[in-house]
Amino acid sequence: MLVFKDDNEKKVFNDIKTQLPDIIKTKCQNYDEFYGHKLIRGGNGSEYYNEDIANKLIHKLCKAYQFNETEIRQKIIKILNWRKDFNPLSAGFLEQHGEEFEKIGILTKNEANEANKKTITWNLYGQIKDKSKIFGNGKAEKFIRYRIGLMERGINLLDFDNDDDDNCYMTQIHDYKGVSLIFGMNSEMKSSIKEIVSIFQEYYPESLYAKYFVNVPNILGWIYDIIIKFIDKKTSEKFVVLSNGNKLGNYIKNCPQKDYGGTDKKTLKEQALQKVRPTDYGLFLLQQQSTQEID
């Protein structure tokens, strides 16, 4: 159920929904996919349109920009054009990023009744033993596409076809356990971190419930300092820094008992999802893209 604080919010939502077909046709290269779902009725792939999901996503966009109609239109145009040009669906479901990237990220989905915390993206930076393999000789762009791909797979685990809005947000965990204290920063690493943070800020509105930085030694505080510079106050309020990873269980009850202090006796590796399927509409778009490339 969509919740509006007043009649003006409802009016803005209805106005945006009415304008969307023309916006997408004239300003977005006819691209109507957002978070794996189709935003408007009709057109290519019309059988994948789900009005309830589309309404929830439109409402999410309205909420992200405080029901400012002009800003919502501008942001929709920017987001949809980015999704068409960057092709995050491909980064998430088609591209092979390499073992050195894939071992960094893990996705889990907590089926227990823990509102807002069901889908978790884990970033295990201690797995980066040689940062030159990730941030060196122009490899940063590959890391960016890998990281956006991980985000896309996490987004696809969110349940937008549900009356409970709590199912439509995800949690991110950045674990620095095992990161060398001499883990320095080169210019390529700094620029890639900045770009990833900027992409999340600009193109993934209303997707984050909380972000936890765990096992962060004081000497690595510069990483957090970089991130905090490029985000707005609303987002930064969702950040929690924990020097001891075992305290994470105080916030996420059913995270692994081992290493994180939760109640689940499975290890993080045992909790990890091995395969995430794209949405039906996302799969349709990817199949279309493959056909066009073959042609």
XYZ file of C-alpha atoms in Angstrom:
295
model
C 0.000 0.000 0.000
C 1.348 3.415 -0.975
C 1.443 5.932 1.843
C 1.012 9.661 1.252
C 1.363 12.284 3.952
C -1.079 14.636 2.272
C -3.084 15.288 -0.888
C -0.190 17.147 -2.518
C 2.068 14.068 -2.368
C -0.688 11.978 -3.947
C -1.199 14.608 -6.662
C 2.548 14.683 -7.478
C 2.618 10.887 -7.687
C -0.379 10.826 -10.063
C 1.071 13.646 -12.180
C 4.419 11.859 -12.543
C 2.718 8.575 -13.404
C 0.644 10.326 -16.079
C 3.693 12.102 -17.540
C 5.991 9.063 -17.522
C 5.105 7.632 -20.970
C 5.916 10.956 -22.655
C 9.062 11.493 -20.543
C 10.356 8.042 -21.436
C 9.528 8.446 -25.118
C 10.972 11.935 -25.598
C 13.767 12.128 -23.010
C 14.864 8.562 -22.195
C 15.390 6.863 -25.555
C 12.230 4.794 -24.857
C 14.028 3.057 -21.991
C 11.533 2.225 -19.242
C 13.385 -0.232 -16.956
C 14.117 0.689 -13.344
C 15.481 -1.796 -10.795
C 14.678 -4.588 -13.240
C 11.020 -3.696 -13.699
C 8.965 -1.984 -16.388
C 7.702 1.462 -15.407
C 5.001 2.057 -18.028
C 2.273 0.056 -19.701
C 2.523 -0.969 -23.343
C 5.381 -1.000 -25.795
C 8.086 -3.599 -26.122
C 7.784 -6.295 -23.461
C 4.328 -5.118 -22.385
C 3.547 -8.553 -20.930
C 6.076 -7.880 -18.156
C 4.336 -4.754 -16.863
C 3.079 -5.060 -13.285
C 1.164 -1.969 -12.222
C 1.555 -2.572 -8.497
C 5.340 -2.839 -8.810
C 5.504 0.158 -11.171
C 3.469 2.221 -8.709
C 5.770 1.266 -5.860
C 8.850 2.239 -7.866
C 7.327 5.552 -8.966
C 6.398 6.240 -5.352
C 9.978 5.384 -4.338
C 11.276 7.971 -6.810
C 8.831 10.565 -5.536
C 9.836 9.849 -1.959
C 13.554 10.054 -2.792
C 13.163 13.612 -4.053
C 10.656 14.834 -1.440
C 7.765 14.926 -3.919
C 9.347 17.838 -5.779
C 7.763 17.314 -9.188
C 10.380 19.194 -11.201
C 13.283 17.406 -9.519
C 11.599 14.002 -9.880
C 11.251 14.481 -13.641
C 14.888 15.552 -13.949
C 16.129 12.604 -11.889
C 14.018 10.056 -13.774
C 15.502 11.263 -17.059
C 19.026 11.092 -15.661
C 18.572 7.644 -14.075
C 16.914 5.955 -17.046
C 19.435 7.336 -19.530
C 22.259 6.122 -17.288
C 20.700 2.659 -17.031
C 20.427 2.423 -20.800
C 23.969 3.661 -21.452
C 25.892 2.038 -18.571
C 23.819 -1.166 -18.838
C 23.988 -2.285 -15.180
C 21.857 -5.347 -16.028
C 24.694 -6.593 -18.196
C 27.197 -5.892 -15.415
C 25.039 -7.895 -13.035
C 24.017 -10.870 -15.129
C 26.048 -11.193 -18.321
C 29.595 -10.062 -17.721
C 32.324 -12.220 -16.198
C 34.369 -10.050 -13.866
C 37.087 -12.456 -12.802
C 37.844 -14.330 -9.606
C 39.824 -11.489 -8.060
C 36.615 -9.425 -8.061
C 33.983 -12.062 -7.409
C 35.503 -13.248 -4.128
C 35.123 -9.753 -2.661
C 31.317 -9.633 -2.770
C 28.683 -11.924 -1.230
C 24.904 -11.663 -1.227
C 22.682 -13.099 1.475
C 18.949 -12.980 1.976
C 17.586 -13.376 5.453
C 14.189 -15.044 5.291
C 13.555 -14.428 8.990
C 11.167 -11.628 9.844
C 13.700 -8.850 10.185
C 12.260 -5.803 8.508
C 14.608 -3.881 6.223
C 17.485 -6.283 6.678
C 16.506 -9.227 4.494
C 18.828 -8.526 1.570
C 22.463 -7.900 2.444
C 25.452 -7.081 0.247
C 28.734 -8.036 1.896
C 31.964 -6.423 0.693
C 34.953 -8.342 2.062
C 37.885 -6.050 1.416
C 40.262 -8.327 3.297
C 40.052 -10.562 0.222
C 42.048 -7.976 -1.711
C 45.558 -9.267 -1.086
C 47.171 -7.321 -3.883
C 45.383 -4.084 -4.680
C 47.403 -3.686 -7.879
C 45.254 -6.476 -9.354
C 42.149 -4.358 -8.689
C 43.394 -0.789 -8.891
C 46.252 -0.691 -11.332
C 46.950 -0.301 -15.035
C 43.435 0.856 -15.845
C 41.670 -1.988 -14.006
C 39.544 0.334 -11.881
C 36.831 0.506 -14.555
C 36.463 -3.277 -14.301
C 36.074 -2.980 -10.534
C 33.382 -0.342 -10.977
C 31.396 -2.568 -13.333
C 31.832 -5.502 -10.970
C 30.617 -3.451 -7.991
C 27.595 -2.121 -9.883
C 26.858 -5.680 -11.012
C 26.832 -6.831 -7.391
C 24.445 -3.999 -6.571
C 22.134 -5.051 -9.416
C 21.996 -8.628 -8.168
C 21.157 -7.331 -4.706
C 18.413 -5.085 -6.105
C 16.916 -8.098 -7.880
C 16.481 -9.817 -4.510
C 14.202 -7.048 -3.252
C 10.509 -7.879 -3.153
C 8.644 -5.018 -4.786
C 5.543 -7.183 -5.275
C 4.715 -6.952 -1.595
C 2.607 -4.612 0.507
C 5.390 -4.344 3.096
C 7.648 -1.471 2.042
C 10.358 -2.807 4.355
C 11.083 -5.516 1.773
C 12.203 -2.880 -0.726
C 15.453 -1.807 0.916
C 18.826 -3.464 1.296
C 21.677 -3.404 3.784
C 25.346 -3.070 2.816
C 28.220 -4.326 4.939
C 31.830 -3.317 4.341
C 34.144 -5.657 6.234
C 37.801 -4.646 6.544
C 38.958 -7.682 8.511
C 42.280 -8.854 7.113
C 42.992 -5.610 5.286
C 46.670 -4.816 5.612
C 47.519 -1.813 7.752
C 49.758 -0.677 4.906
C 46.768 -0.734 2.559
C 47.535 2.602 0.973
C 45.580 4.573 -1.573
C 46.641 5.388 -5.111
C 44.893 7.897 -7.372
C 43.083 5.191 -9.347
C 41.678 3.678 -6.167
C 40.557 7.074 -4.873
C 38.834 7.994 -8.144
C 37.065 4.626 -8.418
C 35.749 4.842 -4.839
C 34.512 8.345 -5.586
C 32.805 7.208 -8.793
C 31.088 4.202 -7.164
C 29.800 6.332 -4.299
C 28.563 8.912 -6.804
C 26.782 6.248 -8.890
C 25.008 4.815 -5.847
C 24.031 8.302 -4.736
C 22.705 9.371 -8.136
C 21.223 6.233 -9.649
C 20.009 4.009 -6.793
C 17.577 6.218 -4.853
C 15.650 4.807 -1.902
C 17.473 1.466 -2.022
C 19.563 1.595 1.165
C 18.332 0.776 4.659
C 21.714 0.856 6.413
C 25.424 0.614 5.696
C 27.772 -0.945 8.244
C 31.543 -0.500 8.244
C 32.941 -3.306 10.412
C 36.412 -4.267 11.643
C 37.675 -0.837 10.684
C 41.022 -0.051 12.354
C 41.593 3.624 13.088
C 44.468 3.728 10.630
C 42.033 2.991 7.785
C 39.666 5.798 8.732
C 40.618 7.580 5.496
C 38.411 5.140 3.564
C 35.343 6.256 5.496
C 36.448 9.890 5.170
C 36.488 9.569 1.365
C 33.032 8.025 1.236
C 31.390 10.490 3.601
C 32.501 13.469 1.480
C 30.391 12.483 -1.502
C 27.034 11.619 0.055
C 24.144 13.647 1.384
C 23.205 13.968 5.057
C 20.142 11.742 4.700
C 22.300 8.861 3.467
C 25.126 9.399 5.954
C 22.643 9.034 8.806
C 22.247 5.386 7.761
C 25.952 4.669 8.341
C 27.246 2.720 11.342
C 30.967 2.173 12.040
C 31.929 -0.828 14.201
C 35.549 -1.463 15.113
C 34.574 -4.976 16.251
C 32.746 -7.082 13.667
C 31.205 -9.262 16.386
C 28.986 -6.334 17.354
C 27.136 -6.543 14.029
C 24.808 -9.144 15.568
C 23.433 -6.385 17.806
C 22.029 -4.775 14.649
C 21.378 -7.756 12.374
C 20.173 -10.592 14.555
C 20.362 -13.436 12.045
C 23.753 -12.690 10.525
C 26.423 -15.398 11.017
C 27.338 -16.162 14.615
C 30.931 -16.744 13.613
C 32.822 -13.485 13.046
C 29.725 -11.255 13.314
C 28.020 -12.169 16.600
C 24.634 -13.083 15.133
C 22.428 -16.087 15.886
C 22.847 -18.067 12.663
C 25.342 -20.910 13.043
C 25.984 -20.990 9.303
C 29.147 -19.288 8.144
C 28.920 -16.364 5.755
C 30.081 -18.639 2.931
C 27.300 -21.096 3.764
C 24.737 -18.278 3.820
C 25.898 -16.887 0.479
C 23.547 -17.077 -2.478
C 25.260 -18.813 -5.371
C 22.917 -17.695 -8.110
C 20.657 -14.674 -8.471
C 18.199 -14.616 -11.340
C 17.308 -11.359 -13.099
C 13.691 -10.252 -13.086
C 11.555 -11.467 -15.970
C 11.698 -8.059 -17.618
C 15.420 -7.767 -17.000
C 15.946 -11.170 -18.606
C 13.792 -10.115 -21.567
C 15.942 -7.011 -22.101
C 19.175 -8.974 -21.792
C 17.968 -11.566 -24.302
C 16.994 -8.787 -26.681
C 20.426 -7.249 -26.306
C 22.147 -10.564 -27.036
C 20.035 -11.011 -30.161
C 20.903 -7.517 -31.385
C 24.609 -8.150 -30.793
C 24.421 -11.391 -32.793
C 22.553 -9.668 -35.595
